[in-house]
Amino acid sequence: MIMEAPFITDYWEKRLDRCRKALEKNGFEAYVVPDVRSAGETAWELIRAAAPASVAYGDSMTLRATGLLPRVAACSDWTFIDGFDPALSRPEKMARRRQALGADLFMTGCNAVTDTGRLFWLDMIGNRIAPVCFGPLDVVLFVGRNKLVADDEEARRRIRETAAPMNAIRHTGMKTPCMTTARCHDCASDDRICNAWLVLEKSFPKRRIKVLLINEDLGL
């Protein structure tokens, strides 16, 4: 394993902290954590403090990397709503994802965060972004440092040119042009994953949305 140079870690820590301050100015509750393990521990404490009756999540590689999901699923203090259980049929998964809209606490990732504290997503069916916008009393987001961008234009470009094609390629059963060319064609495919944008400028109510900024490159 190649160790990262200390000055690189320090650079990102400073930039993440600047982003944290911008997020807090916009009403979000934000934390900077050094690694994915720490993100899982911090999130666990946030969940315990919220004392939810039910917990759900939207698919996120960064969230999965924390190792938090099995721990949350095993806890009997709340009902865990798993809309991605591989043992379920497609209709059963969709029913669970609709249930997730009413969970007390929802967890997922984010496609891009600007230096000014704005959050960006691009989703296929909206099950990941709808609960972030409205429904659950608390939302916890997991964001690797590679998701940080300067402004709105860079956020949209990053999602279109990097995150979306990579995500399409990750889902091997789909058929979209970007899976072949690794670039966006603004396609009309039935499997198109770029259908619904969400941009959050503020958290309402304040501190409803908690953002964990992680000093590692994670997710897409």
PDB file of C-alpha atoms in Angstrom, residues 11-12 15-16 19-20 23 36 58-66 108-122 128 141-160 162-164 166-167 170 197 211-220:
ATOM      1  CA  TYR A  11      -4.155  20.192   1.500  1.00  0.00           C
ATOM      2  CA  TRP A  12      -7.401  18.265   1.383  1.00  0.00           C
ATOM      3  CA  ARG A  15     -10.073  22.444   1.526  1.00  0.00           C
ATOM      4  CA  LEU A  16     -12.605  20.162   3.211  1.00  0.00           C
ATOM      5  CA  CYS A  19     -16.273  23.447   2.412  1.00  0.00           C
ATOM      6  CA  ARG A  20     -17.551  22.498   5.865  1.00  0.00           C
ATOM      7  CA  LEU A  23     -22.126  24.063   4.231  1.00  0.00           C
ATOM      8  CA  VAL A  36     -13.877   6.067   5.668  1.00  0.00           C
ATOM      9  CA  GLY A  58     -30.029   5.078  -1.073  1.00  0.00           C
ATOM     10  CA  ASP A  59     -27.360   3.099  -2.861  1.00  0.00           C
ATOM     11  CA  SER A  60     -23.921   4.650  -2.444  1.00  0.00           C
ATOM     12  CA  MET A  61     -20.480   3.130  -2.928  1.00  0.00           C
ATOM     13  CA  THR A  62     -19.078   5.513  -0.311  1.00  0.00           C
ATOM     14  CA  LEU A  63     -21.705   4.538   2.257  1.00  0.00           C
ATOM     15  CA  ARG A  64     -21.057   0.853   1.597  1.00  0.00           C
ATOM     16  CA  ALA A  65     -17.299   1.401   1.997  1.00  0.00           C
ATOM     17  CA  THR A  66     -17.800   2.564   5.591  1.00  0.00           C
ATOM     18  CA  THR A 108     -26.815   8.070   0.970  1.00  0.00           C
ATOM     19  CA  GLY A 109     -23.964   9.694  -0.947  1.00  0.00           C
ATOM     20  CA  CYS A 110     -23.710  12.779  -3.137  1.00  0.00           C
ATOM     21  CA  ASN A 111     -22.430  13.337  -6.678  1.00  0.00           C
ATOM     22  CA  ALA A 112     -20.806  16.729  -6.135  1.00  0.00           C
ATOM     23  CA  VAL A 113     -20.371  19.429  -3.497  1.00  0.00           C
ATOM     24  CA  THR A 114     -19.293  22.947  -4.391  1.00  0.00           C
ATOM     25  CA  ASP A 115     -16.869  25.087  -2.450  1.00  0.00           C
ATOM     26  CA  THR A 116     -19.837  27.374  -1.783  1.00  0.00           C
ATOM     27  CA  GLY A 117     -21.738  24.607   0.022  1.00  0.00           C
ATOM     28  CA  ARG A 118     -24.243  23.458  -2.613  1.00  0.00           C
ATOM     29  CA  LEU A 119     -25.068  19.768  -3.125  1.00  0.00           C
ATOM     30  CA  PHE A 120     -25.699  18.125  -6.518  1.00  0.00           C
ATOM     31  CA  TRP A 121     -27.188  14.788  -7.603  1.00  0.00           C
ATOM     32  CA  LEU A 122     -28.277  13.202 -10.880  1.00  0.00           C
ATOM     33  CA  ARG A 128     -31.956   8.312  -3.795  1.00  0.00           C
ATOM     34  CA  LEU A 141     -24.643  12.066   3.527  1.00  0.00           C
ATOM     35  CA  PHE A 142     -21.250  10.478   2.854  1.00  0.00           C
ATOM     36  CA  VAL A 143     -18.960  12.504   0.571  1.00  0.00           C
ATOM     37  CA  GLY A 144     -15.430  11.617  -0.508  1.00  0.00           C
ATOM     38  CA  ARG A 145     -13.034  14.483  -1.178  1.00  0.00           C
ATOM     39  CA  ASN A 146     -13.043  13.679  -4.910  1.00  0.00           C
ATOM     40  CA  LYS A 147     -16.631  15.025  -5.039  1.00  0.00           C
ATOM     41  CA  LEU A 148     -15.512  18.583  -4.205  1.00  0.00           C
ATOM     42  CA  VAL A 149     -15.776  21.091  -7.072  1.00  0.00           C
ATOM     43  CA  ALA A 150     -15.382  24.824  -7.409  1.00  0.00           C
ATOM     44  CA  ASP A 151     -18.830  25.834  -8.635  1.00  0.00           C
ATOM     45  CA  ASP A 152     -22.168  24.767 -10.155  1.00  0.00           C
ATOM     46  CA  GLU A 153     -20.776  24.435 -13.689  1.00  0.00           C
ATOM     47  CA  GLU A 154     -17.993  22.126 -12.550  1.00  0.00           C
ATOM     48  CA  ALA A 155     -20.487  20.098 -10.494  1.00  0.00           C
ATOM     49  CA  ARG A 156     -22.687  19.426 -13.513  1.00  0.00           C
ATOM     50  CA  ARG A 157     -19.681  18.709 -15.720  1.00  0.00           C
ATOM     51  CA  ARG A 158     -18.208  16.283 -13.186  1.00  0.00           C
ATOM     52  CA  ILE A 159     -21.484  14.386 -12.952  1.00  0.00           C
ATOM     53  CA  ARG A 160     -22.108  14.260 -16.711  1.00  0.00           C
ATOM     54  CA  THR A 162     -17.292  11.282 -14.905  1.00  0.00           C
ATOM     55  CA  ALA A 163     -19.794  10.016 -12.339  1.00  0.00           C
ATOM     56  CA  ALA A 164     -22.676   9.109 -14.658  1.00  0.00           C
ATOM     57  CA  MET A 166     -18.777   5.312 -14.601  1.00  0.00           C
ATOM     58  CA  ASN A 167     -22.010   4.424 -12.841  1.00  0.00           C
ATOM     59  CA  ARG A 170     -20.770  -0.347 -13.207  1.00  0.00           C
ATOM     60  CA  TRP A 197     -31.453  16.471 -10.946  1.00  0.00           C
ATOM     61  CA  VAL A 211     -22.772  15.945   5.615  1.00  0.00           C
ATOM     62  CA  LEU A 212     -19.680  13.849   6.336  1.00  0.00           C
ATOM     63  CA  LEU A 213     -16.747  15.158   4.287  1.00  0.00           C
ATOM     64  CA  ILE A 214     -14.181  12.353   4.112  1.00  0.00           C
ATOM     65  CA  ASN A 215     -10.487  12.972   3.441  1.00  0.00           C
ATOM     66  CA  GLU A 216     -10.220  10.068   0.992  1.00  0.00           C
ATOM     67  CA  ASP A 217     -11.164   9.509  -2.661  1.00  0.00           C
ATOM     68  CA  LEU A 218     -14.326   7.417  -2.502  1.00  0.00           C
ATOM     69  CA  GLY A 219     -17.134   6.420  -4.838  1.00  0.00           C
ATOM     70  CA  LEU A 220     -17.600   7.748  -8.360  1.00  0.00           C
TER      71      LEU A 220
END
